[in-house]
XYZ file of C-alpha atoms in Angstrom:
662
model
C -0.076 -0.203 0.050
C 1.618 3.464 -0.790
C 1.200 6.559 1.072
C -1.776 9.071 0.221
C 0.734 11.695 -0.694
C 2.223 9.039 -3.177
C -1.213 7.717 -4.539
C -2.101 11.913 -5.598
C 0.866 11.934 -6.786
C 0.806 9.066 -9.098
C -2.475 10.001 -10.306
C -1.529 13.356 -11.077
C 1.717 11.799 -12.984
C -0.617 9.541 -15.043
C -3.189 12.405 -15.739
C 0.073 14.404 -17.162
C 1.284 11.621 -19.134
C -2.037 11.155 -20.452
C -2.661 14.612 -21.449
C 0.756 15.138 -22.761
C 0.388 11.680 -25.069
C -3.267 13.229 -26.358
C -1.618 15.950 -27.627
C 1.321 14.141 -29.639
C 1.037 13.467 -33.176
C 1.287 9.460 -32.401
C -1.937 9.960 -30.392
C -4.428 7.597 -31.103
C -7.204 5.983 -28.598
C -6.514 2.538 -30.111
C -2.820 2.592 -29.282
C -1.376 0.368 -26.783
C 0.396 3.489 -25.356
C -2.514 4.866 -24.437
C -4.431 1.720 -23.370
C -1.427 1.129 -21.133
C -1.602 4.725 -19.481
C -5.505 4.840 -18.774
C -4.752 1.320 -17.004
C -2.240 2.689 -14.764
C -4.451 5.620 -13.636
C -7.420 3.356 -13.265
C -5.397 1.095 -10.594
C -4.181 4.305 -9.009
C -7.412 5.293 -8.335
C -8.502 2.144 -6.414
C -8.320 4.112 -2.733
C -9.567 7.626 -3.882
C -11.764 7.394 -6.874
C -13.532 3.676 -7.290
C -16.393 5.193 -9.594
C -14.245 6.584 -11.544
C -11.628 3.492 -11.695
C -14.611 1.230 -12.991
C -15.559 3.812 -16.223
C -11.765 4.206 -17.096
C -11.730 -0.350 -16.669
C -14.642 -0.473 -18.947
C -13.021 1.619 -21.675
C -9.717 0.181 -21.591
C -11.455 -3.394 -21.658
C -13.489 -2.579 -24.368
C -10.756 -0.831 -26.269
C -8.003 -4.063 -25.841
C -10.440 -6.353 -27.157
C -11.288 -4.506 -30.158
C -7.492 -4.341 -31.143
C -6.502 -7.689 -29.893
C -4.683 -6.466 -27.511
C -3.588 -9.201 -24.670
C -1.740 -7.602 -22.003
C -4.523 -4.049 -21.580
C -7.496 -6.879 -21.555
C -5.614 -8.769 -18.603
C -4.613 -5.658 -16.780
C -8.262 -4.159 -16.935
C -9.769 -7.607 -15.485
C -7.059 -6.833 -12.416
C -8.123 -3.642 -12.154
C -11.748 -5.062 -12.087
C -10.855 -7.553 -9.359
C -8.956 -4.309 -7.229
C -12.127 -2.568 -7.804
C -14.452 -5.159 -5.945
C -11.802 -5.736 -3.501
C -11.626 -2.262 -2.599
C -15.625 -1.929 -2.661
C -15.866 -4.919 -0.313
C -17.343 -7.405 -2.516
C -15.094 -10.230 -2.581
C -16.763 -12.816 -4.465
C -16.766 -10.594 -7.658
C -12.893 -9.715 -6.997
C -12.271 -13.650 -6.672
C -14.148 -14.405 -9.989
C -12.002 -11.783 -11.882
C -8.675 -12.858 -10.297
C -9.772 -16.667 -11.660
C -10.501 -15.068 -15.263
C -7.054 -13.751 -15.137
C -5.110 -16.667 -13.768
C -7.529 -19.144 -16.140
C -5.193 -17.163 -19.192
C -2.537 -18.568 -20.502
C -0.668 -15.756 -21.787
C -0.629 -14.422 -18.125
C 2.749 -16.042 -17.560
C 4.330 -13.398 -20.131
C 3.596 -10.943 -17.231
C 4.908 -12.035 -13.771
C 4.124 -8.274 -12.010
C 0.633 -8.579 -13.334
C 0.218 -12.399 -11.858
C 1.829 -11.494 -8.498
C -0.753 -8.769 -8.074
C -3.588 -10.853 -8.777
C -2.299 -13.203 -5.928
C -2.067 -10.242 -3.594
C -5.535 -9.464 -4.808
C -6.806 -13.259 -4.084
C -4.909 -13.155 -0.520
C -6.518 -10.175 0.205
C -10.016 -11.235 -0.759
C -10.222 -14.837 0.945
C -8.360 -12.885 4.267
C -11.557 -10.815 4.530
C -14.079 -13.962 3.796
C -11.645 -15.466 6.922
C -10.538 -18.527 4.864
C -7.332 -18.514 5.693
C -5.833 -21.488 4.122
C -6.587 -20.173 0.868
C -5.293 -16.587 1.746
C -2.063 -18.223 3.010
C -1.975 -20.238 -0.307
C -2.142 -17.151 -2.787
C -0.057 -15.039 -0.524
C 2.719 -17.620 -0.871
C 2.243 -18.064 -4.447
C 2.817 -14.476 -5.423
C 6.343 -14.207 -2.550
C 7.470 -17.219 -4.468
C 7.060 -15.124 -7.740
C 8.449 -12.038 -6.591
C 11.472 -13.996 -5.065
C 11.882 -15.632 -8.361
C 11.785 -12.324 -10.592
C 13.980 -10.227 -7.798
C 10.908 -8.198 -7.491
C 11.548 -6.225 -4.068
C 7.808 -4.222 -3.835
C 5.980 -8.044 -4.052
C 8.008 -9.625 -2.126
C 7.686 -6.868 0.769
C 3.987 -7.189 0.517
C 3.389 -10.672 0.449
C 5.850 -10.976 3.239
C 3.921 -8.286 5.344
C 0.654 -10.033 4.537
C 1.653 -12.940 5.488
C 3.367 -11.594 8.578
C 0.330 -9.797 9.437
C -2.273 -12.528 8.938
C -0.476 -15.046 11.185
C -0.045 -11.876 13.677
C -3.773 -11.445 13.885
C -4.239 -15.419 14.223
C -2.182 -15.537 17.355
C 0.985 -16.940 15.756
C 3.704 -14.762 16.567
C 6.227 -16.588 15.916
C 5.688 -17.388 12.537
C 4.362 -13.438 11.701
C 7.950 -12.469 13.227
C 9.613 -14.631 10.693
C 7.886 -12.740 7.499
C 7.963 -9.629 9.010
C 11.830 -9.638 9.156
C 11.783 -10.997 5.729
C 9.710 -7.745 4.872
C 12.413 -5.645 6.591
C 15.128 -7.100 4.485
C 13.052 -5.832 1.000
C 12.729 -2.401 3.040
C 16.248 -1.952 3.651
C 16.726 -2.543 0.032
C 14.312 -0.165 -1.426
C 14.795 2.559 1.495
C 11.043 2.942 1.094
C 9.938 5.149 4.028
C 6.586 4.277 3.945
C 7.187 0.636 3.422
C 8.741 0.959 6.483
C 6.464 3.134 8.723
C 3.379 0.314 7.660
C 5.873 -2.034 8.770
C 7.065 -0.756 12.132
C 2.910 -0.314 12.530
C 2.311 -4.210 12.300
C 5.820 -4.820 14.595
C 4.656 -2.550 17.171
C 0.987 -4.825 17.027
C 2.992 -7.773 17.465
C 5.355 -6.764 20.622
C 2.072 -5.626 22.300
C 0.828 -9.126 22.004
C 4.210 -11.012 23.090
C 4.630 -8.236 26.436
C 7.485 -6.132 24.898
C 6.227 -2.644 25.231
C 9.581 -0.891 24.912
C 10.099 -2.155 21.592
C 6.145 -1.312 20.434
C 6.407 2.025 21.986
C 9.706 2.893 19.434
C 8.165 1.766 16.396
C 5.162 3.452 17.398
C 6.463 6.840 17.556
C 8.497 6.434 14.141
C 5.226 5.345 12.269
C 3.365 7.718 13.886
C 5.544 10.766 12.853
C 5.822 9.650 9.184
C 2.035 8.776 8.633
C 1.177 12.720 10.150
C 3.703 13.934 7.606
C 2.270 12.232 4.555
C -0.963 12.591 5.941
C -2.261 8.952 5.138
C -5.243 8.902 7.434
C -5.427 5.141 7.393
C -2.513 4.096 8.618
C -2.040 6.903 10.994
C -5.706 5.507 12.374
C -4.204 2.024 13.102
C -0.848 3.416 15.091
C -2.793 5.547 16.924
C -5.460 2.354 17.572
C -2.404 0.334 18.358
C -0.867 3.007 20.636
C -4.347 3.189 22.642
C -3.828 -0.508 23.085
C -0.527 -0.279 24.487
C -1.891 2.045 26.833
C -4.445 -0.336 27.579
C -2.164 -2.741 28.585
C 0.107 -0.539 30.992
C -3.197 0.469 32.496
C -2.835 3.928 31.100
C -6.390 3.963 30.716
C -7.167 8.326 30.164
C -3.994 8.034 27.702
C -5.638 4.906 26.181
C -9.096 6.625 25.792
C -7.091 9.682 23.955
C -5.611 7.960 21.612
C -8.176 5.752 20.753
C -10.508 8.790 19.948
C -7.844 10.187 18.093
C -7.808 7.288 15.754
C -11.277 7.496 15.347
C -11.308 11.154 14.392
C -8.649 10.317 11.608
C -10.218 6.753 10.527
C -12.114 7.644 7.275
C -11.805 4.097 5.578
C -15.880 2.466 5.082
C -14.025 -0.540 4.147
C -11.920 -1.168 7.226
C -14.871 -2.301 9.360
C -12.554 -4.404 11.482
C -10.335 -1.445 12.228
C -13.373 0.713 13.587
C -14.761 -1.931 15.591
C -11.303 -2.368 17.483
C -11.262 1.512 18.170
C -14.798 0.909 19.921
C -13.921 -1.930 21.653
C -10.797 -0.363 22.982
C -12.514 2.566 24.195
C -15.273 0.197 25.830
C -12.420 -1.587 27.728
C -10.901 1.715 28.776
C -14.256 3.143 30.025
C -15.025 0.171 31.614
C -11.655 -0.041 33.638
C -12.284 3.645 34.840
C -15.933 2.176 35.659
C -17.716 4.588 33.526
C -19.991 1.734 32.607
C -22.546 4.022 30.693
C -19.786 4.855 28.233
C -18.193 1.742 28.468
C -21.593 -0.113 27.053
C -22.156 2.798 24.218
C -18.892 1.827 23.279
C -19.267 -1.697 23.170
C -22.463 -2.089 21.459
C -20.832 -0.047 18.652
C -17.879 -2.368 17.773
C -20.618 -5.641 18.187
C -22.987 -4.076 15.908
C -19.610 -3.858 13.411
C -18.340 -7.434 14.309
C -21.490 -8.550 13.650
C -21.890 -7.296 10.287
C -19.028 -9.349 9.046
C -19.582 -12.251 11.703
C -15.691 -11.932 13.494
C -16.211 -14.854 15.936
C -12.988 -13.159 17.916
C -14.380 -9.540 18.355
C -17.876 -11.012 19.008
C -16.216 -13.228 22.041
C -14.752 -9.888 23.408
C -17.532 -8.161 23.428
C -19.830 -10.360 25.182
C -16.920 -10.857 27.555
C -17.245 -7.002 28.718
C -20.876 -7.170 28.026
C -21.193 -10.057 31.032
C -18.554 -8.162 32.882
C -20.507 -4.642 32.871
C -23.647 -6.322 33.871
C -22.182 -7.967 36.438
C -20.891 -4.569 38.026
C -24.433 -3.665 37.619
C -25.946 -6.133 39.721
C -28.246 -7.478 36.321
C -27.299 -11.284 36.954
C -30.008 -12.941 34.512
C -28.949 -10.287 31.853
C -24.964 -11.226 32.815
C -25.345 -14.796 32.896
C -26.885 -14.533 28.998
C -23.964 -12.540 28.192
C -21.715 -15.096 29.878
C -23.121 -17.887 27.908
C -23.007 -16.482 24.811
C -19.127 -15.536 25.560
C -18.950 -19.562 26.280
C -20.358 -20.637 23.170
C -18.147 -18.326 21.206
C -14.926 -19.375 22.873
C -15.648 -22.694 22.183
C -16.752 -22.068 18.667
C -13.103 -20.291 18.166
C -11.066 -23.081 19.494
C -12.770 -25.907 17.652
C -12.302 -23.112 14.526
C -8.443 -22.714 15.361
C -7.963 -26.403 15.409
C -9.329 -26.783 11.889
C -7.741 -23.814 10.695
C -4.547 -24.664 11.985
C -4.970 -27.983 10.486
C -6.354 -26.805 7.213
C -3.259 -24.297 7.042
C -0.743 -27.395 7.715
C -2.266 -29.250 4.888
C -2.085 -25.924 2.411
C 1.928 -25.390 3.592
C 2.538 -29.315 2.581
C 0.622 -29.118 -0.218
C 2.788 -25.963 -1.611
C 5.671 -27.633 -0.378
C 5.075 -30.740 -2.430
C 4.412 -28.717 -5.675
C 7.741 -26.779 -5.264
C 9.501 -30.008 -4.847
C 7.833 -31.511 -7.942
C 9.017 -28.312 -9.693
C 12.455 -29.051 -8.323
C 12.335 -32.302 -9.270
C 11.269 -31.536 -13.072
C 13.646 -29.017 -13.393
C 16.367 -31.045 -11.967
C 15.637 -33.840 -14.511
C 15.348 -31.568 -17.372
C 18.765 -30.151 -16.185
C 20.332 -33.612 -16.007
C 18.994 -34.295 -19.705
C 20.635 -31.308 -20.984
C 23.904 -32.281 -19.313
C 23.750 -35.908 -20.704
C 22.691 -33.887 -24.456
C 26.172 -32.114 -24.190
C 27.922 -35.082 -23.531
C 27.120 -37.105 -26.304
C 27.659 -33.959 -28.724
C 31.162 -34.113 -27.191
C 31.638 -37.852 -27.298
C 30.711 -37.403 -31.251
C 33.942 -36.150 -31.728
C 36.176 -38.932 -30.374
C 36.694 -41.776 -32.441
C 33.739 -44.551 -33.015
C 35.596 -46.711 -31.106
C 35.479 -44.733 -28.040
C 31.995 -43.664 -28.714
C 30.828 -47.554 -29.199
C 32.659 -48.046 -25.847
C 30.914 -45.424 -24.027
C 27.689 -46.615 -25.504
C 27.655 -50.177 -24.302
C 29.130 -49.151 -20.694
C 26.193 -46.685 -20.579
C 23.825 -49.019 -21.404
C 25.525 -51.713 -18.803
C 24.902 -48.883 -15.841
C 21.521 -48.100 -17.309
C 20.599 -51.745 -17.248
C 21.751 -51.839 -13.737
C 20.268 -48.807 -12.426
C 16.832 -49.168 -13.935
C 16.867 -52.599 -11.925
C 18.254 -50.610 -8.483
C 15.141 -48.155 -9.183
C 12.805 -50.871 -9.815
C 13.529 -52.651 -6.713
C 13.583 -49.333 -4.759
C 10.189 -48.116 -6.500
C 8.555 -51.303 -4.723
C 9.740 -50.488 -1.343
C 8.797 -46.905 -1.927
C 5.450 -48.021 -3.016
C 4.636 -50.232 -0.061
C 6.044 -47.059 2.062
C 3.822 -44.597 0.904
C 0.977 -47.028 1.561
C 1.582 -47.527 5.116
C 2.386 -43.931 5.388
C -0.765 -42.688 3.600
C -2.630 -44.876 6.070
C -0.808 -43.850 9.298
C -1.498 -39.951 7.922
C -5.149 -40.392 7.363
C -5.430 -41.870 10.500
C -3.520 -39.358 12.335
C -5.594 -36.876 10.391
C -8.591 -37.986 11.894
C -7.730 -38.701 14.986
C -6.369 -34.749 15.558
C -9.719 -33.904 13.885
C -11.806 -35.883 16.936
C -9.375 -35.039 19.650
C -9.634 -31.075 18.933
C -13.113 -31.058 18.198
C -15.144 -33.338 20.736
C -12.721 -34.005 23.379
C -11.183 -30.487 23.707
C -14.053 -28.058 24.096
C -15.901 -30.150 26.924
C -12.378 -30.369 28.675
C -12.121 -26.550 28.022
C -15.213 -25.624 29.455
C -14.631 -27.994 32.624
C -11.394 -25.690 33.325
C -13.065 -22.296 32.764
C -16.140 -23.359 35.146
C -14.265 -24.793 37.541
C -12.047 -21.680 37.319
C -15.378 -19.695 37.700
C -16.098 -21.366 40.748
C -12.935 -21.206 42.858
C -12.480 -17.109 41.892
C -15.801 -15.699 41.466
C -18.114 -14.888 44.093
C -20.980 -16.056 41.803
C -19.356 -18.899 40.586
C -21.351 -21.647 42.321
C -24.762 -20.368 40.873
C -22.884 -20.538 37.405
C -21.444 -24.349 38.116
C -24.968 -25.328 39.129
C -26.482 -24.454 36.162
C -23.999 -25.509 33.768
C -22.903 -28.544 35.403
C -25.953 -31.070 34.182
C -24.799 -30.014 30.343
C -20.747 -30.085 31.048
C -22.072 -34.191 33.009
C -23.651 -35.198 29.391
C -20.321 -33.561 27.712
C -18.054 -35.594 29.318
C -20.314 -39.003 28.854
C -20.149 -38.373 25.471
C -16.083 -37.951 25.819
C -16.363 -41.059 27.515
C -18.394 -42.824 24.639
C -15.760 -41.400 22.324
C -12.922 -42.363 24.106
C -14.209 -45.587 24.178
C -14.864 -45.721 20.832
C -10.996 -44.346 19.664
C -9.088 -47.181 22.161
C -11.308 -49.841 20.211
C -10.242 -47.894 16.777
C -7.081 -47.970 17.905
C -7.022 -51.479 18.580
C -8.441 -52.275 15.329
C -5.792 -50.297 13.234
C -2.767 -52.421 15.384
C -0.845 -55.220 13.026
C -1.497 -58.362 14.971
C -4.069 -57.536 17.291
C -5.945 -60.126 18.427
C -9.814 -61.555 18.428
C -11.829 -63.981 20.539
C -14.524 -65.789 18.860
C -17.092 -67.090 20.868
C -21.137 -67.568 21.323
C -22.996 -64.922 21.993
C -26.606 -64.881 23.263
C -27.956 -61.455 21.025
C -31.050 -60.429 23.327
C -29.161 -60.541 26.234
C -26.095 -58.236 25.085
C -28.536 -55.757 23.204
C -30.792 -55.573 26.781
C -27.287 -54.433 28.596
C -26.470 -51.909 25.894
C -30.139 -50.381 26.359
C -29.775 -50.471 29.760
C -26.701 -48.513 29.287
C -28.549 -45.969 26.933
C -31.286 -45.654 29.317
C -31.013 -41.950 30.488
C -30.910 -41.135 26.685
C -34.122 -42.886 26.015
C -36.059 -41.844 28.871
C -34.790 -37.872 28.252
C -36.372 -38.226 24.749
C -39.479 -40.517 25.350
C -38.130 -42.931 23.060
C -40.422 -46.444 22.766
C -38.046 -49.030 22.186
C -39.603 -52.151 20.632
C -37.520 -54.915 21.191
C -38.486 -58.475 19.408
C -35.442 -60.615 19.624
C -35.289 -63.983 19.805
C -34.308 -65.433 22.965
C -32.844 -68.384 21.079
C -30.740 -66.036 18.568
C -27.408 -66.714 18.691
C -24.022 -65.204 16.825
C -20.261 -66.268 16.420
C -18.178 -63.140 17.280
C -15.676 -61.610 19.354
C -17.761 -60.488 22.693
C -16.225 -56.851 22.921
C -16.403 -55.911 19.269
C -19.902 -57.210 19.246
C -20.650 -54.342 21.855
C -18.765 -51.755 20.082
C -20.574 -52.746 17.047
C -24.205 -52.457 18.734
C -23.583 -49.752 21.394
C -22.588 -47.509 18.109
C -25.663 -48.434 16.079
C -28.056 -47.507 18.850
C -26.209 -44.594 20.016
C -26.481 -43.372 16.342
C -30.429 -44.679 15.954
C -31.191 -42.503 19.458
C -28.985 -39.861 18.500
C -31.329 -39.132 15.402
C -34.499 -40.119 16.569
C -36.377 -37.173 17.980
C -38.486 -37.088 20.862
C -41.483 -39.362 21.192
C -39.737 -41.646 18.330
C -39.629 -45.284 18.245
C -36.863 -47.668 17.900
C -37.540 -51.376 16.562
C -35.083 -53.999 16.999
C -35.591 -57.823 15.407
C -33.597 -60.803 14.966
C -33.848 -63.567 11.915
C -32.365 -66.686 10.705
C -30.859 -66.414 6.771
C -28.797 -69.642 5.661
C -26.018 -69.764 7.926
C -26.002 -66.156 9.497
C -28.127 -64.004 11.927
C -29.996 -60.829 10.488
C -30.156 -57.992 13.534
C -32.348 -55.454 12.389
C -32.537 -51.781 13.973
C -34.807 -49.717 12.638
C -35.564 -45.832 13.972
C -38.707 -43.387 13.157
C -35.875 -40.511 12.752
C -34.409 -37.834 10.752
C -33.455 -40.344 7.979
C -30.356 -40.185 5.685
C -30.301 -39.063 1.708
C -28.798 -41.434 -0.762
C -25.606 -39.114 -0.971
C -25.182 -39.415 3.018
C -25.758 -43.282 2.746
C -22.477 -43.454 0.320
C -20.351 -41.671 2.140
C -21.171 -43.406 5.556
C -18.460 -45.952 6.140
C -16.018 -44.165 3.728
C -12.224 -43.522 5.435
C -11.830 -40.359 3.003
C -15.561 -38.823 4.485
C -15.645 -37.525 7.352
C -19.326 -37.085 8.589
C -20.115 -36.106 11.971
C -23.803 -34.279 12.164
C -25.503 -33.299 15.482
C -28.323 -35.344 16.441
C -31.981 -34.104 17.011
C -30.930 -32.574 20.565
C -27.987 -31.273 19.509
C -25.852 -34.313 20.624
C -22.512 -34.432 19.305
C -20.549 -37.021 17.205
C -17.257 -37.907 16.147
C -17.876 -39.445 12.612
C -16.127 -42.606 13.640
C -18.732 -44.860 15.288
C -20.533 -46.451 12.168
C -16.867 -46.894 10.556
C -15.493 -48.818 13.537
C -18.816 -50.754 13.670
C -18.622 -51.656 9.571
C -14.467 -52.265 10.606
C -15.418 -54.916 13.079
C -18.397 -56.301 11.482
C -16.017 -57.055 8.604
C -13.054 -58.515 10.802
C -15.985 -60.806 12.194
C -17.031 -62.136 8.964
C -20.132 -60.171 8.727
C -22.128 -57.498 6.647
C -23.986 -54.418 7.054
C -26.555 -52.866 5.147
C -28.404 -49.405 5.392
C -31.872 -48.296 4.027
C -32.910 -44.729 4.883
C -35.249 -42.066 3.619
C -35.056 -38.187 4.782
C -37.771 -37.819 7.432
C -38.650 -41.614 7.326
C -36.223 -42.875 9.895
C -33.326 -45.475 8.762
C -32.780 -49.342 8.736
C -29.583 -50.835 9.838
C -29.078 -54.299 9.074
C -26.317 -56.524 10.730
C -25.840 -60.042 9.298
C -23.091 -62.029 11.888
C -22.059 -65.963 11.309
C -24.040 -68.421 13.298
C -22.258 -70.410 15.723
C -21.151 -73.823 14.716
C -22.201 -77.175 16.170
């Protein structure tokens, strides 16, 4: 981002260039020179003249198509992506970016390609799709480093640093910021230096290095006041307010936040304005001015709601909870506390998913880089081989024959060696793929279903110990927490059994099992859930029906299937369990009057590549692991499972297991 002064100078510069060209003897609206000039002017208007920018871009696109000028056409489309980005319409910005990237001739214009990656990174960041934002910024960075383009290398590094800064990964943010600092030293650009200083100050405040933060802020504020860059000045003043807040200088913090608000003029920077109002609310709250605090926090809350930023909403509701508690409005404070705890849990879940997706994105990019490097190495090796062959052609035919014979012999040995290695690598890759898939599934389950209840228990116990009203909150949330912990126990049992199924050489002990006795025990295990939902159980199992299976695995199979039926059967529904002999097998059928499933959901139900975890009719949680675990164990016990279901008509599970042999 350039300063406002630099932007105004650039606008004036291109206006004068256009005027000068229009008065020259070579002037023509259909010339490539004229199209390049108006495209450059259009891009400089992205901060201060969006309406004019759109009109000029439309004209440039029209003229470029008329004379078949591909560079002008792509530049105009890139300007459209910038126009929609700065207007806040990220969907249209992404659409135009993808249109430019799909053009094969873009490879001839690397600076334009970097610009498009920057737009895509910003658009997906605004949409909070951080893995894609990360991917596009990294692609732009790789291109900038390849072409030694210091400006875009700086931009991509600073954007990546800022993204990780706001995602609270400060170590990663610092790596990118220091890389950006190297570009600043090369270009000696005061504006870039001031922007980086502001971001580094924000980071050092979060990590507790307040002296460094203060030095960086003094430097950036002086420059932005001189250059009249209101947007960055507002950000720097707001950051200084945050520093005063951390230092408990609440009156100074209010002065800084109000000053930031007075110079903040960007309609698109909704988050920046929301952060300022939050800082004012926090400062007034600490000074016991609850009226002012509530007035500002409501303004902040409204802005965060406009783009659904959970982290902003959570801290707003937490302030409102504290205000209402201080005002002795316990009912209202409890309502805000519930919202706070719910958002905190969602943020934790989202953070785990985001971190996993960011890791996957990074691994994919590393794989792509490695593939490109391997391809280049192969091509280079091939070129070297051609050179050697060309030199060898100058030698005598006898030497050539010896070289060819020797080369063929070595090639055969190498091919044989590579063939053997390929077989080993293929087996290793298959094993690693299974390990990675199992690890991903385990991380997902642990992060999503086990961590949340444990965090809730920790926070509730902290509240019980430290807050005078903690006992009241504990009694209110304890029943729900108990249900969550029971689900954790059930999930842990499933994980342990699933782990056993993945172990090589895990043992099984087949025995004769009376089906009716064990199913009755399982129904007793779920009796609380059945009573809570008023579900009718129609148990038609025959007392004389037996199966030949592993006892522990039989229990895991039917605990998961019956749990699934209870979970998706609404209050007052019915579950029917029957058994019948078919050839040398026993069919155990479990039907419910629940919500049912589509054909697409059924097709994904037992696939390792799919992760289906849907809340039950009373918002019961699940891991998506239970039915896959049941399927694995049924197969291990020489059985089969079949599913029939229709939306809103219920589901019908049929388990076929072998009968005991005499």
